[in-house]
Amino acid sequence: MEGKEKNEKEMKRCEGCNPVRKPGPISMDHVLLALQETKEDREVRIRSLFSFFDKSNIGYLDYREIEAGLMALHIPSEYKYARDLLQVCDANRDGRVDYQEFQKYMDEKELELYRIFQAIDVEHNGCILPEELYDALVKAGIEIDDEELASFVERVDKDHDGVITFEEWRDFLLLYPHDLTMENIYHYWERVCLVDIGEQPVIPEGISKHGHASRYFIAGGIAGAASRTATAPLDRLKVVLQVQTKEACIIPAIKEIWNEGKLLAFFRGNGLNVIKVMPESAIRFYTYEMLKAFIGDSKGEEKANIGTLGRLAAGGTAGAVAQTVVYPLDLVKTRLQTYECKHGKPPNVGSMARDIWVKEGPRAFYRGLVPSLLGIIPMTGIDLTTYETLKDMSRKYILHDTETGPLVQLGCGTISGAFGATCVYPLQVVRTRMQAGRLHTGMSMSDVFWETFKREGFRGFYKGLFPNLLKVVPAASITYLVYETMKKHLDLE
């Protein structure tokens, strides 16, 4: 009885599918039957697509026209698909694509698309079921969760009937200029639909079980290191201003740092900042995945369906765990950055850590941890809420209900990150002062808070905010650009 109901459900799902029963090797006749097109209909369709790109009606396509056409179709231009598409289509290498070359590309691409479509459609019912797509991805070494699978199907499934017809499959991948392997298709979907750098720009959602997860961590680690090194002078200036209990002025602080060791003084502590990128990202990411699974199990749901509050709790807790593990490195970094060395050089990392251990004890390495942890969940919540609000506003008022691309998401993520960091900035000042241990040795978080308020007023809690905000845009941009470059070098295209 259950088997009969299952078959009836499958038949209902596949009502709009068009299985091709023609025997023999795959040919253009199979493609036409799958699309329910005549040769004439197909010719008109390809002509129309060529005309869509050939806006100036000159009879051929150059790089600019292909790039403009892809942008109009919301295919990210920064992935160089326009250049690759021109190269693939341009058979005679004259730098332009005429209609014959364009048609030849279409013939070869649609045949290639049909072959892989048939390979995925193991039931041969003329459409790809979600479970068939999942199986094909798993065989390629890519395991995605239910939420991502649903998102993948939803992006390709234009009529939202829960299955992917060949026409929908063709429309999604027709202008993708690279080889159609399942791995490449997955990465293409990831770029077009999943690029999201608002919460965690270095590690994209959905690669915890990916066959190349370690390469993503390497790409993310190098991107984070490059971004932190490029903005290290602003970070050093911010920390120096945060610990000043008198009037904090930027120009005198810059002169003071310069007098300590010229240009190199601005990069003091950056080595530790770079070292903790990889372990912190890895711990946060894997803890987040485990907590999502735990919350899902406790609610009797899949981890993809834990909701916004569940994700916020998992993300905040994962951030707290990661920060707690690497916190001693952060404290030593702050001590190095705030060390006064008017006569001689600052101590090295080893001697600094040894002095803290001997003179203050092991607990000193976690001084300031409480305000640091207290800021994580509100910052994550504010960041996430602001990011989603800005993304929705961009989609509605700027993009006019079309999907946001990576650059828009970069802008939204940058603004939301800056706003979230500003809201919890007083906690960051208290943390830095407790870490530095100058005038606040042995003082609790509340003691430092009230001491700062009595001596400096509310303004004391925002010292160093300007250089902190100055580094937001370059940090996000550098991370994004280096991450994408590294993905290409590590064959994560």
Tab-separated table of C-alpha atoms in Angstrom:
chain	number	residue	atom	x	y	z
A	1	MET	CA	0.000	0.000	0.000
A	2	GLU	CA	2.815	2.402	0.971
A	3	GLY	CA	4.665	1.523	-2.232
A	4	LYS	CA	1.564	2.321	-4.275
A	5	GLU	CA	1.157	5.727	-2.549
A	6	LYS	CA	4.845	6.492	-3.146
A	7	ASN	CA	4.501	5.662	-6.844
A	8	GLU	CA	1.393	7.848	-7.105
A	9	LYS	CA	3.257	10.763	-5.490
A	10	GLU	CA	6.202	10.319	-7.866
A	11	MET	CA	3.841	10.227	-10.852
A	12	LYS	CA	2.146	13.401	-9.654
A	13	ARG	CA	5.505	15.167	-9.210
A	14	CYS	CA	6.583	14.193	-12.710
A	15	GLU	CA	3.344	15.180	-14.473
A	16	GLY	CA	5.029	18.102	-16.245
A	17	CYS	CA	8.083	16.059	-17.286
A	18	ASN	CA	8.764	14.936	-20.827
A	19	PRO	CA	10.602	11.590	-20.969
A	20	VAL	CA	12.323	10.881	-24.302
A	21	ARG	CA	11.974	7.284	-25.494
A	22	LYS	CA	14.018	7.623	-28.681
A	23	PRO	CA	16.681	4.872	-28.897
A	24	GLY	CA	20.231	5.297	-30.143
A	25	PRO	CA	23.130	7.611	-29.185
A	26	ILE	CA	22.248	11.098	-27.937
A	27	SER	CA	21.736	13.549	-30.779
A	28	MET	CA	20.089	16.902	-31.411
A	29	ASP	CA	16.829	14.999	-32.069
A	30	HIS	CA	16.803	13.922	-28.412
A	31	VAL	CA	17.315	17.536	-27.347
A	32	LEU	CA	14.434	18.724	-29.539
A	33	LEU	CA	12.126	16.013	-28.182
A	34	ALA	CA	13.066	16.848	-24.576
A	35	LEU	CA	12.352	20.547	-25.209
A	36	GLN	CA	9.278	19.824	-27.371
A	37	GLU	CA	10.712	22.133	-30.008
A	38	THR	CA	10.958	21.953	-33.779
A	39	LYS	CA	14.204	22.869	-35.539
A	40	GLU	CA	12.561	26.111	-36.610
A	41	ASP	CA	11.484	26.958	-33.039
A	42	ARG	CA	14.995	26.322	-31.795
A	43	GLU	CA	16.487	28.516	-34.536
A	44	VAL	CA	14.171	31.369	-33.517
A	45	ARG	CA	15.119	30.927	-29.848
A	46	ILE	CA	18.866	31.008	-30.535
A	47	ARG	CA	18.467	34.015	-32.864
A	48	SER	CA	16.539	35.808	-30.131
A	49	LEU	CA	19.257	35.099	-27.559
A	50	PHE	CA	21.970	36.310	-29.952
A	51	SER	CA	19.969	39.520	-30.539
A	52	PHE	CA	19.632	39.961	-26.773
A	53	PHE	CA	23.424	40.196	-26.546
A	54	ASP	CA	23.830	42.103	-29.839
A	55	LYS	CA	22.161	45.294	-28.609
A	56	SER	CA	23.891	47.453	-31.218
A	57	ASN	CA	22.720	45.113	-34.004
A	58	ILE	CA	26.159	44.846	-35.654
A	59	GLY	CA	25.953	41.108	-36.309
A	60	TYR	CA	28.638	39.959	-33.899
A	61	LEU	CA	29.399	39.964	-30.156
A	62	ASP	CA	32.514	41.357	-28.534
A	63	TYR	CA	33.643	41.189	-24.923
A	64	ARG	CA	31.699	44.270	-23.800
A	65	GLU	CA	28.422	43.047	-25.266
A	66	ILE	CA	28.815	39.597	-23.720
A	67	GLU	CA	29.671	41.123	-20.336
A	68	ALA	CA	26.684	43.504	-20.509
A	69	GLY	CA	24.386	40.624	-21.486
A	70	LEU	CA	25.551	38.423	-18.609
A	71	MET	CA	25.146	41.290	-16.145
A	72	ALA	CA	21.601	41.854	-17.429
A	73	LEU	CA	20.967	38.164	-16.695
A	74	HIS	CA	22.423	38.644	-13.157
A	75	ILE	CA	25.392	36.359	-13.790
A	76	PRO	CA	28.295	37.782	-11.716
A	77	SER	CA	30.786	39.539	-13.993
A	78	GLU	CA	33.627	39.281	-11.462
A	79	TYR	CA	33.979	35.551	-12.161
A	80	LYS	CA	35.229	36.364	-15.692
A	81	TYR	CA	32.497	34.283	-17.351
A	82	ALA	CA	32.272	36.898	-20.122
A	83	ARG	CA	35.921	36.452	-21.074
A	84	ASP	CA	35.668	32.668	-20.866
A	85	LEU	CA	32.434	32.596	-22.899
A	86	LEU	CA	34.041	34.748	-25.597
A	87	GLN	CA	37.045	32.426	-25.724
A	88	VAL	CA	34.892	29.285	-25.981
A	89	CYS	CA	32.627	30.690	-28.719
A	90	ASP	CA	35.300	32.481	-30.756
A	91	ALA	CA	36.384	29.584	-33.001
A	92	ASN	CA	38.528	31.667	-35.411
A	93	ARG	CA	40.122	33.740	-32.607
A	94	ASP	CA	39.323	37.145	-34.096
A	95	GLY	CA	38.089	38.563	-30.799
A	96	ARG	CA	34.420	38.490	-31.760
A	97	VAL	CA	31.593	35.957	-32.036
A	98	ASP	CA	29.395	35.872	-35.119
A	99	TYR	CA	26.055	34.070	-35.272
A	100	GLN	CA	27.483	30.849	-36.753
A	101	GLU	CA	30.017	30.575	-33.940
A	102	PHE	CA	27.309	31.334	-31.384
A	103	GLN	CA	25.014	28.674	-32.850
A	104	LYS	CA	27.820	26.097	-32.852
A	105	TYR	CA	28.423	26.777	-29.158
A	106	MET	CA	24.686	26.383	-28.476
A	107	ASP	CA	24.569	23.048	-30.320
A	108	GLU	CA	27.517	21.617	-28.402
A	109	LYS	CA	26.401	23.007	-25.035
A	110	GLU	CA	22.815	21.717	-25.301
A	111	LEU	CA	24.040	18.243	-26.244
A	112	GLU	CA	26.455	18.289	-23.298
A	113	LEU	CA	23.674	19.490	-20.997
A	114	TYR	CA	21.348	16.736	-22.170
A	115	ARG	CA	23.986	14.043	-21.591
A	116	ILE	CA	24.559	15.072	-17.980
A	117	PHE	CA	20.810	15.582	-17.485
A	118	GLN	CA	20.232	11.991	-18.595
A	119	ALA	CA	23.000	10.752	-16.301
A	120	ILE	CA	21.370	12.423	-13.284
A	121	ASP	CA	17.826	11.365	-14.260
A	122	VAL	CA	18.306	7.727	-13.262
A	123	GLU	CA	14.537	7.107	-13.305
A	124	HIS	CA	14.456	8.350	-16.938
A	125	ASN	CA	11.160	10.104	-16.363
A	126	GLY	CA	12.248	13.292	-18.136
A	127	CYS	CA	13.020	15.373	-15.064
A	128	ILE	CA	15.546	15.527	-12.220
A	129	LEU	CA	14.104	14.787	-8.790
A	130	PRO	CA	15.737	16.441	-5.735
A	131	GLU	CA	16.946	13.061	-4.475
A	132	GLU	CA	18.536	12.320	-7.880
A	133	LEU	CA	20.384	15.636	-7.780
A	134	TYR	CA	21.529	14.883	-4.233
A	135	ASP	CA	22.843	11.451	-5.237
A	136	ALA	CA	24.740	12.937	-8.189
A	137	LEU	CA	26.374	15.537	-5.922
A	138	VAL	CA	27.341	12.894	-3.352
A	139	LYS	CA	28.966	10.772	-6.060
A	140	ALA	CA	31.004	13.847	-7.034
A	141	GLY	CA	32.248	14.191	-3.430
A	142	ILE	CA	29.890	17.038	-2.501
A	143	GLU	CA	27.400	16.614	0.323
A	144	ILE	CA	24.977	19.464	0.913
A	145	ASP	CA	22.267	19.639	3.539
A	146	ASP	CA	18.526	19.662	2.908
A	147	GLU	CA	18.287	23.456	2.999
A	148	GLU	CA	20.966	23.895	0.361
A	149	LEU	CA	19.479	21.158	-1.802
A	150	ALA	CA	16.089	22.874	-1.611
A	151	SER	CA	17.757	26.188	-2.494
A	152	PHE	CA	19.556	24.570	-5.458
A	153	VAL	CA	16.323	23.051	-6.808
A	154	GLU	CA	14.393	26.276	-6.186
A	155	ARG	CA	16.951	28.320	-8.147
A	156	VAL	CA	16.723	26.053	-11.202
A	157	ASP	CA	13.038	25.051	-10.914
A	158	LYS	CA	11.352	28.065	-12.522
A	159	ASP	CA	7.766	26.814	-12.267
A	160	HIS	CA	8.265	25.689	-8.628
A	161	ASP	CA	6.788	22.227	-9.097
A	162	GLY	CA	9.585	20.562	-7.119
A	163	VAL	CA	11.387	18.924	-10.068
A	164	ILE	CA	13.831	20.141	-12.729
A	165	THR	CA	12.878	19.708	-16.374
A	166	PHE	CA	15.470	19.708	-19.126
A	167	GLU	CA	14.323	23.163	-20.242
A	168	GLU	CA	14.949	24.541	-16.747
A	169	TRP	CA	18.288	22.723	-16.553
A	170	ARG	CA	19.297	24.143	-19.937
A	171	ASP	CA	18.292	27.714	-19.051
A	172	PHE	CA	20.328	27.600	-15.831
A	173	LEU	CA	23.563	26.309	-17.399
A	174	LEU	CA	23.414	27.319	-21.058
A	175	LEU	CA	25.833	30.253	-20.703
A	176	TYR	CA	28.212	28.545	-18.283
A	177	PRO	CA	31.428	28.364	-20.364
A	178	HIS	CA	33.297	25.612	-18.498
A	179	ASP	CA	33.106	21.812	-18.502
A	180	LEU	CA	29.865	20.474	-17.066
A	181	THR	CA	31.054	18.320	-14.192
A	182	MET	CA	28.883	18.069	-11.069
A	183	GLU	CA	31.583	19.862	-9.094
A	184	ASN	CA	31.664	22.753	-11.558
A	185	ILE	CA	27.861	22.935	-11.608
A	186	TYR	CA	27.797	23.040	-7.804
A	187	HIS	CA	30.375	25.867	-7.721
A	188	TYR	CA	28.464	27.775	-10.403
A	189	TRP	CA	25.269	27.573	-8.340
A	190	GLU	CA	27.256	28.557	-5.248
A	191	ARG	CA	28.546	31.691	-6.979
A	192	VAL	CA	25.327	32.759	-8.649
A	193	CYS	CA	23.063	32.052	-5.681
A	194	LEU	CA	25.006	31.391	-2.495
A	195	VAL	CA	27.739	34.032	-2.338
A	196	ASP	CA	27.061	35.628	1.027
A	197	ILE	CA	29.678	37.497	2.988
A	198	GLY	CA	27.544	39.272	5.515
A	199	GLU	CA	28.050	36.892	8.402
A	200	GLN	CA	31.263	34.995	7.621
A	201	PRO	CA	32.958	36.242	4.476
A	202	VAL	CA	35.851	33.806	4.707
A	203	ILE	CA	33.914	30.529	4.893
A	204	PRO	CA	30.847	30.094	2.661
A	205	GLU	CA	27.855	28.225	4.074
A	206	GLY	CA	27.564	24.647	2.948
A	207	ILE	CA	31.108	23.356	2.572
A	208	SER	CA	31.481	21.523	5.875
A	209	LYS	CA	31.120	18.219	4.027
A	210	HIS	CA	32.595	19.420	0.775
A	211	GLY	CA	35.349	17.355	-0.746
A	212	HIS	CA	37.659	20.387	-0.781
A	213	ALA	CA	36.767	21.870	2.621
A	214	SER	CA	40.461	22.069	3.595
A	215	ARG	CA	41.187	24.141	0.482
A	216	TYR	CA	38.415	26.554	1.420
A	217	PHE	CA	40.008	26.980	4.854
A	218	ILE	CA	43.388	27.654	3.226
A	219	ALA	CA	41.797	30.225	0.890
A	220	GLY	CA	39.947	31.810	3.801
A	221	GLY	CA	43.030	31.806	6.028
A	222	ILE	CA	45.196	33.528	3.412
A	223	ALA	CA	42.430	36.051	2.699
A	224	GLY	CA	42.057	36.812	6.413
A	225	ALA	CA	45.821	37.128	6.860
A	226	ALA	CA	46.121	39.509	3.893
A	227	SER	CA	43.236	41.636	5.107
A	228	ARG	CA	44.558	41.860	8.690
A	229	THR	CA	48.068	42.708	7.509
A	230	ALA	CA	46.804	45.447	5.183
A	231	THR	CA	44.772	47.049	7.980
A	232	ALA	CA	47.303	46.366	10.796
A	233	PRO	CA	48.349	50.060	11.141
A	234	LEU	CA	44.714	51.049	11.774
A	235	ASP	CA	44.334	48.209	14.270
A	236	ARG	CA	47.451	49.286	16.195
A	237	LEU	CA	46.237	52.904	16.225
A	238	LYS	CA	42.805	51.801	17.479
A	239	VAL	CA	44.292	49.796	20.378
A	240	VAL	CA	46.665	52.613	21.383
A	241	LEU	CA	43.739	55.078	21.484
A	242	GLN	CA	41.530	52.658	23.426
A	243	VAL	CA	43.927	52.399	26.364
A	244	GLN	CA	44.567	56.146	26.651
A	245	THR	CA	42.835	57.536	29.729
A	246	LYS	CA	43.565	61.171	28.902
A	247	GLU	CA	42.523	63.058	25.796
A	248	ALA	CA	42.890	60.646	22.880
A	249	CYS	CA	43.974	62.393	19.678
A	250	ILE	CA	44.784	60.581	16.451
A	251	ILE	CA	47.737	62.685	15.189
A	252	PRO	CA	49.757	62.584	18.459
A	253	ALA	CA	49.043	58.819	18.680
A	254	ILE	CA	50.370	58.306	15.136
A	255	LYS	CA	53.517	60.309	15.967
A	256	GLU	CA	54.029	58.288	19.143
A	257	ILE	CA	53.817	54.992	17.232
A	258	TRP	CA	56.168	56.316	14.517
A	259	ASN	CA	58.761	57.384	17.105
A	260	GLU	CA	58.752	53.861	18.565
A	261	GLY	CA	60.041	52.187	15.413
A	262	LYS	CA	59.025	54.016	12.239
A	263	LEU	CA	56.809	52.047	9.812
A	264	LEU	CA	57.379	48.627	11.420
A	265	ALA	CA	55.922	49.895	14.697
A	266	PHE	CA	52.493	50.096	13.056
A	267	PHE	CA	52.606	46.319	12.429
A	268	ARG	CA	53.516	45.295	15.971
A	269	GLY	CA	51.341	42.347	17.053
A	270	ASN	CA	50.188	41.595	13.524
A	271	GLY	CA	52.013	38.246	13.447
A	272	LEU	CA	49.834	36.914	16.274
A	273	ASN	CA	46.753	38.411	14.647
A	274	VAL	CA	47.523	36.454	11.463
A	275	ILE	CA	48.412	33.212	13.284
A	276	LYS	CA	45.010	32.991	14.974
A	277	VAL	CA	42.992	33.383	11.749
A	278	MET	CA	42.977	29.723	10.698
A	279	PRO	CA	42.326	28.031	14.068
A	280	GLU	CA	39.666	30.586	15.018
A	281	SER	CA	37.831	30.184	11.686
A	282	ALA	CA	38.048	26.380	11.759
A	283	ILE	CA	36.842	26.114	15.375
A	284	ARG	CA	33.992	28.561	14.770
A	285	PHE	CA	32.885	26.825	11.597
A	286	TYR	CA	32.889	23.246	12.882
A	287	THR	CA	31.353	24.237	16.231
A	288	TYR	CA	28.598	26.040	14.333
A	289	GLU	CA	27.842	22.933	12.273
A	290	MET	CA	27.785	20.684	15.371
A	291	LEU	CA	25.515	23.076	17.278
A	292	LYS	CA	23.115	23.300	14.343
A	293	ALA	CA	22.862	19.506	14.343
A	294	PHE	CA	22.379	19.448	18.159
A	295	ILE	CA	19.631	22.106	18.073
A	296	GLY	CA	17.957	20.299	15.185
A	297	ASP	CA	18.012	16.973	17.070
A	298	SER	CA	16.609	18.552	20.230
A	299	LYS	CA	13.731	20.083	18.259
A	300	GLY	CA	13.187	16.976	16.157
A	301	GLU	CA	14.070	18.940	13.009
A	302	GLU	CA	16.754	18.808	10.360
A	303	LYS	CA	19.682	21.122	11.141
A	304	ALA	CA	18.745	23.180	8.074
A	305	ASN	CA	15.362	24.001	9.655
A	306	ILE	CA	16.407	25.368	13.054
A	307	GLY	CA	15.176	28.879	12.196
A	308	THR	CA	16.721	32.340	12.677
A	309	LEU	CA	16.912	32.143	16.488
A	310	GLY	CA	18.539	28.722	16.291
A	311	ARG	CA	21.128	29.986	13.818
A	312	LEU	CA	21.755	33.062	15.960
A	313	ALA	CA	22.301	30.918	19.050
A	314	ALA	CA	24.536	28.457	17.163
A	315	GLY	CA	26.539	31.274	15.527
A	316	GLY	CA	26.960	33.232	18.763
A	317	THR	CA	27.983	30.173	20.777
A	318	ALA	CA	30.398	29.004	18.069
A	319	GLY	CA	31.965	32.463	18.045
A	320	ALA	CA	32.301	32.381	21.829
A	321	VAL	CA	33.970	28.951	21.789
A	322	ALA	CA	36.419	29.974	19.044
A	323	GLN	CA	37.280	33.235	20.760
A	324	THR	CA	37.827	31.510	24.128
A	325	VAL	CA	40.283	29.030	22.591
A	326	VAL	CA	42.428	31.675	20.858
A	327	TYR	CA	41.968	34.379	23.512
A	328	PRO	CA	45.472	34.034	25.056
A	329	LEU	CA	46.947	34.947	21.657
A	330	ASP	CA	44.681	38.004	21.525
A	331	LEU	CA	45.767	39.131	24.991
A	332	VAL	CA	49.477	38.780	24.182
A	333	LYS	CA	48.881	40.712	20.952
A	334	THR	CA	47.275	43.575	22.899
A	335	ARG	CA	50.139	43.616	25.400
A	336	LEU	CA	52.648	43.858	22.547
A	337	GLN	CA	50.682	46.669	20.880
A	338	THR	CA	50.387	48.700	24.094
A	339	TYR	CA	53.911	48.041	25.425
A	340	GLU	CA	55.791	51.292	26.008
A	341	CYS	CA	59.305	51.018	24.643
A	342	LYS	CA	60.746	54.493	24.773
A	343	HIS	CA	64.187	53.059	25.466
A	344	GLY	CA	64.856	49.922	23.466
A	345	LYS	CA	62.922	47.301	21.562
A	346	PRO	CA	59.648	45.628	22.603
A	347	PRO	CA	59.968	42.071	23.950
A	348	ASN	CA	59.340	39.139	21.635
A	349	VAL	CA	56.184	37.024	21.865
A	350	GLY	CA	57.839	34.236	23.883
A	351	SER	CA	59.294	36.465	26.579
A	352	MET	CA	56.076	38.491	26.802
A	353	ALA	CA	53.979	35.319	27.307
A	354	ARG	CA	56.505	33.963	29.840
A	355	ASP	CA	56.416	37.207	31.867
A	356	ILE	CA	52.623	37.137	32.016
A	357	TRP	CA	52.653	33.494	33.155
A	358	VAL	CA	55.313	34.048	35.853
A	359	LYS	CA	54.214	37.466	37.192
A	360	GLU	CA	50.421	37.253	36.827
A	361	GLY	CA	49.602	33.554	36.565
A	362	PRO	CA	47.760	31.554	33.889
A	363	ARG	CA	44.404	33.240	34.626
A	364	ALA	CA	45.863	36.505	33.324
A	365	PHE	CA	45.697	35.145	29.768
A	366	TYR	CA	41.885	35.326	29.995
A	367	ARG	CA	41.616	38.811	31.460
A	368	GLY	CA	38.882	40.710	29.581
A	369	LEU	CA	37.257	37.539	28.234
A	370	VAL	CA	33.856	38.266	29.819
A	371	PRO	CA	33.196	41.609	28.033
A	372	SER	CA	34.522	40.017	24.854
A	373	LEU	CA	32.006	37.156	25.079
A	374	LEU	CA	29.165	39.440	26.157
A	375	GLY	CA	29.484	41.354	22.896
A	376	ILE	CA	29.326	38.345	20.571
A	377	ILE	CA	25.617	37.449	20.534
A	378	PRO	CA	24.265	41.059	20.396
A	379	MET	CA	26.817	41.902	17.705
A	380	THR	CA	25.883	38.784	15.706
A	381	GLY	CA	22.180	39.584	16.093
A	382	ILE	CA	22.559	43.246	15.098
A	383	ASP	CA	24.862	42.319	12.208
A	384	LEU	CA	22.495	39.626	10.909
A	385	THR	CA	19.336	41.769	11.273
A	386	THR	CA	20.958	44.808	9.634
A	387	TYR	CA	22.402	42.672	6.839
A	388	GLU	CA	19.054	41.060	5.993
A	389	THR	CA	17.276	44.453	6.163
A	390	LEU	CA	19.814	46.115	3.842
A	391	LYS	CA	19.680	43.166	1.439
A	392	ASP	CA	15.866	43.349	1.289
A	393	MET	CA	15.967	47.139	0.763
A	394	SER	CA	18.567	46.755	-2.010
A	395	ARG	CA	16.457	44.097	-3.711
A	396	LYS	CA	13.316	46.257	-3.471
A	397	TYR	CA	14.530	49.805	-4.167
A	398	ILE	CA	17.773	49.430	-6.133
A	399	LEU	CA	17.578	46.100	-7.971
A	400	HIS	CA	13.786	46.214	-8.409
A	401	ASP	CA	13.018	42.711	-7.108
A	402	THR	CA	15.948	40.971	-8.802
A	403	GLU	CA	18.444	38.912	-6.806
A	404	THR	CA	21.395	40.592	-5.086
A	405	GLY	CA	24.819	39.826	-6.531
A	406	PRO	CA	28.101	39.357	-4.626
A	407	LEU	CA	29.093	43.046	-4.740
A	408	VAL	CA	25.749	44.192	-3.292
A	409	GLN	CA	26.076	41.544	-0.600
A	410	LEU	CA	29.634	42.760	0.091
A	411	GLY	CA	28.298	46.303	0.599
A	412	CYS	CA	25.464	45.138	2.853
A	413	GLY	CA	27.846	42.957	4.863
A	414	THR	CA	30.342	45.803	5.274
A	415	ILE	CA	27.710	48.259	6.539
A	416	SER	CA	26.021	45.736	8.842
A	417	GLY	CA	29.384	44.641	10.262
A	418	ALA	CA	30.394	48.245	10.964
A	419	PHE	CA	27.046	48.998	12.620
A	420	GLY	CA	27.165	45.855	14.768
A	421	ALA	CA	30.743	46.566	15.863
A	422	THR	CA	29.843	50.176	16.760
A	423	CYS	CA	26.923	49.082	18.946
A	424	VAL	CA	29.105	46.812	21.106
A	425	TYR	CA	32.235	49.001	20.893
A	426	PRO	CA	32.148	50.051	24.600
A	427	LEU	CA	32.593	46.382	25.555
A	428	GLN	CA	35.597	46.206	23.213
A	429	VAL	CA	37.187	49.219	24.936
A	430	VAL	CA	36.658	47.643	28.370
A	431	ARG	CA	38.128	44.363	27.113
A	432	THR	CA	41.230	46.060	25.656
A	433	ARG	CA	41.857	48.006	28.857
A	434	MET	CA	41.582	44.833	30.930
A	435	GLN	CA	43.935	43.026	28.537
A	436	ALA	CA	46.516	45.837	28.587
A	437	GLY	CA	46.583	45.723	32.403
A	438	ARG	CA	48.148	49.163	32.828
A	439	LEU	CA	45.924	51.127	35.204
A	440	HIS	CA	43.363	48.372	35.481
A	441	THR	CA	45.411	45.465	36.859
A	442	GLY	CA	43.213	43.239	39.027
A	443	MET	CA	40.078	45.298	38.314
A	444	SER	CA	36.863	43.529	37.339
A	445	MET	CA	34.832	44.373	34.261
A	446	SER	CA	32.390	46.535	36.236
A	447	ASP	CA	35.295	48.343	37.967
A	448	VAL	CA	36.883	49.215	34.618
A	449	PHE	CA	33.502	50.296	33.261
A	450	TRP	CA	32.756	52.693	36.133
A	451	GLU	CA	36.340	53.968	36.309
A	452	THR	CA	36.217	54.804	32.580
A	453	PHE	CA	32.817	56.482	32.951
A	454	LYS	CA	33.887	58.613	35.953
A	455	ARG	CA	37.165	59.771	34.392
A	456	GLU	CA	36.224	60.139	30.718
A	457	GLY	CA	32.436	60.066	30.409
A	458	PHE	CA	30.616	58.363	27.552
A	459	ARG	CA	33.257	59.508	25.058
A	460	GLY	CA	35.785	57.266	26.774
A	461	PHE	CA	33.903	54.198	25.554
A	462	TYR	CA	34.333	55.227	21.918
A	463	LYS	CA	38.044	56.011	21.800
A	464	GLY	CA	39.598	54.518	18.674
A	465	LEU	CA	36.231	54.110	16.941
A	466	PHE	CA	37.248	56.195	13.904
A	467	PRO	CA	40.275	54.052	12.854
A	468	ASN	CA	38.168	50.962	13.641
A	469	LEU	CA	35.499	52.091	11.155
A	470	LEU	CA	38.154	53.165	8.640
A	471	LYS	CA	39.433	49.605	8.385
A	472	VAL	CA	36.006	47.999	7.780
A	473	VAL	CA	35.721	48.668	4.031
A	474	PRO	CA	39.323	47.783	3.055
A	475	ALA	CA	39.270	44.713	5.327
A	476	ALA	CA	36.054	43.352	3.773
A	477	SER	CA	37.143	44.203	0.220
A	478	ILE	CA	40.622	42.699	0.568
A	479	THR	CA	39.218	39.551	2.190
A	480	TYR	CA	36.715	39.150	-0.634
A	481	LEU	CA	39.181	39.754	-3.470
A	482	VAL	CA	41.985	37.599	-2.038
A	483	TYR	CA	39.528	34.813	-1.190
A	484	GLU	CA	38.204	34.700	-4.765
A	485	THR	CA	41.755	34.799	-6.184
A	486	MET	CA	42.858	31.959	-3.918
A	487	LYS	CA	39.834	29.863	-4.903
A	488	LYS	CA	40.980	30.075	-8.534
A	489	HIS	CA	44.578	29.131	-7.654
A	490	LEU	CA	43.381	26.197	-5.543
A	491	ASP	CA	41.116	24.873	-8.328
A	492	LEU	CA	37.936	25.702	-6.421
A	493	GLU	CA	36.392	27.221	-9.522
